[in-house]
């Protein structure tokens, strides 16, 4: 990032802005949107950005069309630039985590605090599968054979999903942190990136001896129960998303997939979270829990009786803040469901469907279908849109 000039970033921003309406932003438009006078200077910036792979052309479209798209790395850089300007991020260091749905880097805030930046990559693997089989991923209303035009309702790219995922995780974290839950402190979000405090602890799966498994498990079950009383099910509360400090204190991470206790799958996911924890402790630490398990049905009943519990529930507060529309929530839901289904059947190639009408036969769709190739580019919705 240090080698990029402010003008390079201006041009990168122009490609981003143009991406809202174009899969490939025509070079002419990049010139216009950059608002810079000297065309040769803009061309130099374009070439720098292309060499750094922050913008690119479409595979197979090299000659046919004069335009660029923002790459995933380009989107990362733009987001980091804004976070740096806002004084959230001062430096980015080593990668410390590669999850299925995120890349995590150590970093530092302007104030010198250690933090991490989590780049959400929701749907990254589905997208690769989809691209590989030349199948449309998500809904696309593009006109065939015109790589330049994109439709504003096209929600196909993983950049779009990742941005919603980050938005949701950040919104949940702000609420949870304000209520004193043992989670990292959220510092900010931009596009698909969430910045939060670094937890100096090991994931539970890397801990071989636990001094007080009884206490730890009780804390974790207590976490699940408290969360449910605040209206939410974590949905991925496992040994990879629980960090345990040297003194045994747990911190829970990874929240974008959380669902409301009113969600169709709430019961199933709650039980899975809780049962998996109990059996993990039995397997790993030979600790066999005999106490009462938190009971979601009972919690729901209790909540119905408490008259003022409703307005205070985090699922309601976050939904009411209107950060994501109902349609977006549904899309996000589907994306997580897809991702989970994939995890369950990793071996199968391309069984996972997005359930939309044009996820049709793989053959016979390919010719003239340039949008198949456009992965990770339709970054058309900016943060403002998501807020609406
Ligand atoms: P995902 O599992 O969706 O890829 P996570 O939020 O679980 O994303 O992050 C991936 C990994 O990064 C975690 O398993 C953990 O090792 C590390 N990590 C994430 N957040 C933090 C944090 N705040 N402090 C320290 N390590 C973290
Ligand atoms: Mg995780």
Coordinates of C-alpha atoms and ligand atoms in Angstrom, one line a residue:
X1 CA 0.0 0.0 0.0
X2 CA 2.8 2.4 0.7
X3 CA 4.0 2.4 -2.9
X4 CA 0.6 3.7 -4.1
X5 CA 0.3 7.4 -4.5
X6 CA -2.9 9.3 -3.6
X7 CA -3.6 9.6 -7.3
X8 CA -3.3 5.8 -7.7
X9 CA -6.0 5.5 -5.0
X10 CA -8.1 8.1 -6.7
X11 CA -8.1 6.0 -9.9
X12 CA -8.7 2.9 -7.9
X13 CA -11.7 4.6 -6.3
X14 CA -12.9 5.6 -9.8
X15 CA -12.9 1.9 -10.9
X16 CA -14.8 1.1 -7.7
X17 CA -17.4 3.8 -8.4
X18 CA -17.7 2.7 -12.0
X19 CA -18.2 -0.9 -10.9
X20 CA -21.6 0.0 -9.5
X21 CA -23.0 0.1 -13.1
X22 CA -20.4 -1.8 -15.0
X23 CA -18.8 -5.2 -14.7
X24 CA -15.9 -3.8 -16.7
X25 CA -15.4 -0.1 -16.3
X26 CA -14.5 1.5 -19.6
X27 CA -11.2 3.3 -19.5
X28 CA -12.9 6.5 -20.6
X29 CA -15.2 6.4 -17.6
X30 CA -12.3 5.7 -15.3
X31 CA -10.8 9.0 -16.6
X32 CA -14.0 10.8 -16.0
X33 CA -14.7 9.5 -12.6
X34 CA -11.2 10.1 -11.4
X35 CA -11.7 13.8 -12.0
X36 CA -8.1 14.1 -12.9
X37 CA -7.0 16.4 -15.7
X38 CA -4.0 14.8 -17.3
X39 CA -5.0 11.7 -19.3
X40 CA -1.5 10.4 -19.5
X41 CA -1.2 10.5 -15.8
X42 CA -4.4 8.6 -15.3
X43 CA -3.1 6.0 -17.8
X44 CA 0.0 5.7 -15.7
X45 CA -2.0 5.1 -12.6
X46 CA -4.1 2.5 -14.4
X47 CA -1.0 0.7 -15.5
X48 CA 0.4 0.8 -11.9
X49 CA -2.8 -0.6 -10.5
X50 CA -3.1 -3.3 -13.2
X51 CA 0.5 -4.4 -12.5
X52 CA -0.2 -4.6 -8.8
X53 CA -3.3 -6.7 -9.7
X54 CA -5.6 -4.3 -8.0
X55 CA -7.6 -3.9 -11.1
X56 CA -7.8 -6.3 -14.0
X57 CA -9.4 -7.2 -17.3
X58 CA -11.6 -10.2 -17.7
X59 CA -10.0 -13.5 -18.7
X60 CA -10.5 -14.0 -22.4
X61 CA -11.6 -10.4 -22.9
X62 CA -8.2 -8.9 -23.3
X63 CA -8.6 -7.5 -26.8
X64 CA -12.4 -7.3 -27.1
X65 CA -13.1 -4.7 -24.6
X66 CA -11.3 -1.7 -23.2
X67 CA -12.1 -1.6 -19.5
X68 CA -11.1 -2.8 -16.1
X69 CA -12.7 -4.3 -13.0
X70 CA -11.8 -4.0 -9.4
X71 CA -10.1 -7.2 -8.1
X72 CA -10.6 -8.7 -4.7
X73 CA -7.2 -7.3 -3.7
X74 CA -8.2 -3.9 -5.1
X75 CA -11.3 -3.9 -2.9
X76 CA -9.1 -4.9 0.1
X77 CA -6.8 -2.0 -0.6
X78 CA -9.5 0.6 -0.9
X79 CA -11.1 -0.6 2.3
X80 CA -7.8 -0.4 4.2
X81 CA -7.1 3.0 2.8
X82 CA -10.4 4.4 4.2
X83 CA -9.8 2.7 7.5
X84 CA -6.3 4.2 7.6
X85 CA -7.7 7.7 6.8
X86 CA -10.3 7.3 9.5
X87 CA -7.5 6.6 12.0
X88 CA -8.7 3.1 12.6
X89 CA -5.8 1.3 11.0
X90 CA -2.2 2.3 11.2
X91 CA -0.4 -0.8 9.9
X92 CA -1.1 -4.3 8.7
X93 CA 1.1 -7.2 9.5
X94 CA 1.1 -11.0 9.2
X95 CA -1.8 -13.2 8.3
X96 CA -2.9 -15.0 11.5
X97 CA -5.9 -16.8 10.4
X98 CA -7.3 -18.3 7.2
X99 CA -10.8 -19.5 7.7
X100 CA -13.2 -20.7 5.2
X101 CA -15.0 -17.4 5.1
X102 CA -12.4 -14.9 6.1
X103 CA -8.7 -13.9 6.0
X104 CA -7.4 -12.4 9.2
X105 CA -4.4 -10.2 9.6
X106 CA -2.7 -8.8 12.6
X107 CA -2.6 -5.0 12.6
X108 CA -2.3 -1.9 14.8
X109 CA -4.6 1.0 15.3
X110 CA -3.4 4.6 15.2
X111 CA -3.5 4.6 19.0
X112 CA -1.0 1.8 19.0
X113 CA -3.4 -1.0 20.1
X114 CA -3.0 -4.4 18.6
X115 CA -5.9 -5.3 16.5
X116 CA -6.9 -7.6 13.6
X117 CA -8.6 -6.9 10.4
X118 CA -10.9 -9.6 9.2
X119 CA -11.5 -9.7 5.4
X120 CA -14.8 -11.4 4.9
X121 CA -14.8 -13.8 1.9
X122 CA -18.3 -15.2 2.1
X123 CA -19.1 -17.4 -0.9
X124 CA -15.6 -17.4 -2.1
X125 CA -15.5 -21.1 -2.6
X126 CA -19.0 -21.4 -4.0
X127 CA -18.0 -18.8 -6.5
X128 CA -15.0 -20.7 -7.6
X129 CA -17.1 -23.8 -8.1
X130 CA -19.6 -21.8 -10.0
X131 CA -17.1 -20.2 -12.2
X132 CA -15.4 -23.4 -12.9
X133 CA -18.5 -25.1 -14.1
X134 CA -19.5 -22.1 -16.1
X135 CA -22.7 -21.7 -14.3
X136 CA -24.2 -18.5 -13.3
X137 CA -23.9 -17.8 -9.7
X138 CA -26.8 -15.9 -8.2
X139 CA -29.2 -13.9 -10.2
X140 CA -27.9 -12.0 -13.1
X141 CA -29.9 -9.9 -15.5
X142 CA -27.1 -9.1 -17.7
X143 CA -27.6 -8.8 -21.4
X144 CA -25.8 -11.6 -23.1
X145 CA -22.6 -10.7 -24.9
X146 CA -22.2 -7.3 -23.3
X147 CA -19.5 -7.4 -20.7
X148 CA -19.7 -3.8 -19.9
X149 CA -23.2 -3.6 -18.6
X150 CA -24.2 -4.9 -15.3
X151 CA -27.6 -4.6 -13.6
X152 CA -27.9 -2.9 -10.3
X153 CA -29.8 -5.8 -8.9
X154 CA -27.1 -8.3 -9.7
X155 CA -26.1 -9.7 -6.4
X156 CA -23.9 -12.4 -7.7
X157 CA -20.5 -11.6 -6.5
X158 CA -18.9 -12.7 -3.3
X159 CA -17.7 -9.1 -2.7
X160 CA -21.3 -8.1 -2.3
X161 CA -22.1 -11.0 0.1
X162 CA -18.9 -10.4 2.0
X163 CA -19.8 -6.8 2.5
X164 CA -23.1 -7.7 4.0
X165 CA -21.5 -10.4 6.1
X166 CA -19.1 -7.8 7.5
X167 CA -21.8 -5.3 8.1
X168 CA -23.8 -7.9 10.0
X169 CA -20.9 -9.1 12.1
X170 CA -19.9 -5.6 13.0
X171 CA -23.5 -4.6 14.0
X172 CA -23.7 -7.7 16.3
X173 CA -20.3 -7.1 17.8
X174 CA -21.1 -3.5 18.7
X175 CA -24.2 -4.6 20.6
X176 CA -22.6 -7.6 22.3
X177 CA -19.6 -5.5 23.3
X178 CA -21.7 -2.8 24.7
X179 CA -23.5 -5.4 26.8
X180 CA -20.3 -6.7 28.2
X181 CA -20.1 -10.0 26.4
X182 CA -16.6 -11.6 26.3
X183 CA -15.8 -10.8 22.7
X184 CA -13.2 -8.7 20.9
X185 CA -13.8 -4.9 20.8
X186 CA -15.0 -3.8 17.4
X187 CA -13.1 -0.8 16.1
X188 CA -14.7 -0.2 12.8
X189 CA -15.9 -1.6 9.5
X190 CA -15.4 -0.6 5.9
X191 CA -16.8 -2.6 2.9
X192 CA -16.0 -6.2 3.7
X193 CA -13.5 -5.5 6.4
X194 CA -14.0 -5.6 10.2
X195 CA -11.4 -4.3 12.5
X196 CA -11.4 -5.5 16.1
X197 CA -9.1 -5.9 19.1
X198 CA -6.5 -8.7 19.0
X199 CA -7.3 -11.4 21.5
X200 CA -4.1 -12.8 23.1
X201 CA -5.3 -16.4 23.3
X202 CA -5.3 -19.7 21.6
X203 CA -8.3 -21.3 19.9
X204 CA -9.8 -24.0 22.1
X205 CA -8.9 -26.7 19.5
X206 CA -5.2 -26.0 20.1
X207 CA -5.4 -26.5 23.8
X208 CA -4.5 -29.9 25.0
X209 CA -4.7 -29.6 28.7
X210 CA -7.4 -27.5 30.3
X211 CA -6.9 -26.7 34.0
X212 CA -10.6 -26.3 34.8
X213 CA -12.8 -27.8 32.1
X214 CA -15.8 -27.6 34.3
X215 CA -15.6 -23.9 34.8
X216 CA -14.7 -23.3 31.1
X217 CA -17.6 -25.3 29.8
X218 CA -20.0 -23.6 32.2
X219 CA -18.9 -20.2 31.0
X220 CA -19.4 -21.3 27.4
X221 CA -22.9 -22.8 28.0
X222 CA -23.6 -19.6 30.0
X223 CA -22.6 -17.6 26.9
X224 CA -25.0 -19.6 24.7
X225 CA -27.8 -19.1 27.2
X226 CA -27.2 -15.4 27.7
X227 CA -27.1 -14.9 24.0
X228 CA -30.3 -16.7 23.5
X229 CA -31.9 -14.5 26.2
X230 CA -30.8 -11.6 24.1
X231 CA -32.5 -13.1 21.1
X232 CA -29.6 -14.8 19.2
X233 CA -28.1 -18.2 18.4
X234 CA -24.4 -18.1 17.5
X235 CA -24.7 -21.0 15.1
X236 CA -20.9 -21.7 14.9
X237 CA -20.0 -21.9 18.6
X238 CA -17.2 -24.5 18.3
X239 CA -13.6 -25.0 19.3
X240 CA -12.3 -22.9 16.5
X241 CA -14.3 -19.8 17.4
X242 CA -13.5 -19.9 21.1
X243 CA -10.2 -18.3 22.1
X244 CA -8.9 -19.3 25.5
X245 CA -6.3 -17.1 27.4
X246 CA -3.6 -18.5 29.5
X247 CA -5.6 -17.8 32.7
X248 CA -8.5 -19.8 31.2
X249 CA -10.7 -16.9 30.2
X250 CA -12.7 -17.5 27.0
X251 CA -13.4 -15.0 24.3
X252 CA -15.9 -15.9 21.6
X253 CA -15.4 -14.7 18.0
X254 CA -17.0 -15.1 14.5
X255 CA -20.5 -13.7 14.4
X256 CA -21.8 -13.0 10.9
X257 CA -23.9 -16.2 10.7
X258 CA -25.8 -15.6 14.0
X259 CA -29.5 -15.9 13.7
X260 CA -32.5 -14.8 15.7
X261 CA -34.1 -17.3 18.1
X262 CA -37.2 -16.9 16.0
X263 CA -35.5 -18.2 12.9
X264 CA -36.7 -21.5 11.5
X265 CA -33.4 -23.1 12.2
X266 CA -32.8 -21.6 15.6
X267 CA -33.7 -24.7 17.6
X268 CA -31.5 -27.0 15.5
X269 CA -28.5 -24.7 15.6
X270 CA -28.8 -23.9 19.2
X271 CA -28.9 -27.6 20.1
X272 CA -26.0 -28.3 17.8
X273 CA -23.9 -25.6 19.3
X274 CA -24.6 -26.8 22.8
X275 CA -24.3 -30.5 22.2
X276 CA -21.1 -30.1 20.2
X277 CA -19.5 -28.2 23.1
X278 CA -20.4 -30.9 25.6
X279 CA -19.2 -33.7 23.4
X280 CA -16.0 -31.8 22.6
X281 CA -15.1 -31.5 26.3
X282 CA -15.8 -35.2 26.8
X283 CA -13.7 -36.2 23.9
X284 CA -10.8 -33.8 24.4
X285 CA -10.6 -33.3 28.2
X286 CA -12.4 -36.4 29.4
X287 CA -14.8 -34.1 31.2
X288 CA -18.4 -35.4 31.2
X289 CA -20.9 -32.7 31.9
X290 CA -23.9 -33.9 33.9
X291 CA -25.6 -30.6 34.6
X292 CA -28.6 -29.1 32.9
X293 CA -28.3 -27.9 29.4
X294 CA -29.7 -24.6 28.4
X295 CA -33.1 -25.0 26.8
X296 CA -34.1 -22.7 24.0
X297 CA -37.8 -23.5 24.3
X298 CA -37.8 -22.6 27.9
X299 CA -35.8 -19.4 27.2
X300 CA -38.4 -18.4 24.6
X301 CA -41.2 -18.9 27.0
X302 CA -39.4 -16.9 29.7
X303 CA -38.9 -14.1 27.2
X304 CA -42.6 -14.0 26.3
X305 CA -43.5 -13.4 29.9
X306 CA -41.0 -10.6 30.4
X307 CA -42.8 -7.7 28.9
X308 CA -39.9 -5.4 28.2
X309 CA -37.5 -8.1 27.0
X310 CA -38.7 -7.7 23.4
X311 CA -37.4 -4.2 22.6
X312 CA -34.1 -5.0 24.2
X313 CA -33.3 -8.2 22.2
X314 CA -30.2 -7.9 20.0
X315 CA -31.9 -9.5 17.0
X316 CA -34.6 -6.9 17.1
X317 CA -32.2 -4.0 17.8
X318 CA -30.0 -4.9 14.9
X319 CA -32.9 -5.6 12.6
X320 CA -34.5 -2.3 13.6
X321 CA -31.3 -0.4 12.9
X322 CA -32.1 -1.2 9.3
X323 CA -28.5 -1.8 8.3
X324 CA -29.6 -4.6 6.0
X325 CA -32.9 -4.9 4.1
X326 CA -35.0 -8.0 4.5
X327 CA -34.0 -9.1 1.0
X328 CA -30.3 -8.7 1.9
X329 CA -30.8 -10.7 5.1
X330 CA -32.3 -13.5 3.1
X331 CA -29.5 -13.5 0.6
X332 CA -27.0 -13.6 3.4
X333 CA -28.9 -16.4 5.1
X334 CA -28.9 -18.4 1.8
X335 CA -25.2 -17.8 1.4
X336 CA -24.4 -19.1 4.8
X337 CA -26.7 -22.1 4.3
X338 CA -24.8 -22.8 1.0
X339 CA -21.5 -22.5 2.7
X340 CA -22.5 -24.8 5.5
X341 CA -24.0 -27.4 3.1
X342 CA -20.7 -27.3 1.2
X343 CA -18.7 -27.9 4.3
X344 CA -20.8 -31.0 5.0
X345 CA -20.2 -32.4 1.6
X346 CA -16.8 -31.1 0.7
X347 CA -16.2 -33.9 -1.7
X348 CA -19.0 -33.3 -4.1
X349 CA -18.1 -30.9 -6.8
X350 CA -21.0 -28.6 -7.5
X351 CA -24.1 -29.9 -5.8
X352 CA -24.8 -26.7 -3.9
X353 CA -27.4 -24.6 -5.5
X354 CA -28.3 -21.1 -4.8
X355 CA -31.9 -21.9 -5.4
X356 CA -32.5 -19.2 -7.9
X357 CA -34.2 -19.9 -11.1
X358 CA -31.3 -19.5 -13.5
X359 CA -29.0 -21.9 -11.8
X360 CA -29.7 -24.3 -14.6
X361 CA -27.9 -26.9 -16.6
X362 CA -24.2 -26.4 -16.9
X363 CA -23.8 -27.1 -20.6
X364 CA -25.4 -25.0 -23.3
X365 CA -25.1 -21.8 -21.2
X366 CA -21.5 -21.1 -21.9
X367 CA -21.3 -19.5 -25.3
X368 CA -21.4 -15.7 -25.3
X369 CA -21.9 -15.8 -21.6
X370 CA -19.2 -13.5 -20.5
X371 CA -20.7 -12.8 -17.1
X372 CA -19.9 -16.3 -16.1
X373 CA -16.3 -15.3 -16.0
X374 CA -16.8 -12.1 -14.1
X375 CA -16.1 -13.2 -10.6
X376 CA -15.6 -11.0 -7.7
X377 CA -16.2 -7.9 -9.8
X378 CA -19.7 -6.7 -9.5
X379 CA -19.0 -4.5 -6.5
X380 CA -21.8 -2.3 -7.4
X381 CA -23.4 -1.6 -4.1
X382 CA -21.5 0.7 -1.8
X383 CA -21.9 1.0 1.9
X384 CA -24.5 3.7 1.6
X385 CA -26.7 1.3 -0.4
X386 CA -26.4 -1.2 2.3
X387 CA -27.4 1.3 4.9
X388 CA -30.6 2.0 3.0
Ligands
LIG1 P1 -13.8 -17.5 9.9 O1 -13.8 -18.7 10.7 O2 -15.2 -17.2 9.4 O3 -12.8 -17.6 8.8 P2 -13.0 -16.1 12.2 O4 -13.6 -14.8 12.8 O5 -13.3 -17.3 13.0 O6 -13.4 -16.3 10.7 O7 -11.4 -15.9 12.2 C1 -10.5 -16.8 11.7 C2 -9.4 -17.1 12.6 O8 -8.6 -15.9 12.9 C3 -9.9 -17.6 14.0 O9 -10.0 -18.9 14.1 C4 -8.7 -17.1 14.9 O10 -7.7 -18.0 14.9 C5 -8.3 -15.8 14.2 N1 -8.9 -14.6 14.8 C6 -10.1 -14.1 14.5 N2 -10.4 -13.0 15.2 C7 -9.4 -12.9 16.1 C8 -9.1 -11.9 17.2 N3 -10.0 -10.9 17.4 N4 -8.0 -12.1 17.9 C9 -7.2 -13.1 17.6 N5 -7.3 -14.0 16.6 C10 -8.5 -13.9 15.9
LIG2 MG1 -14.2 -19.1 12.6

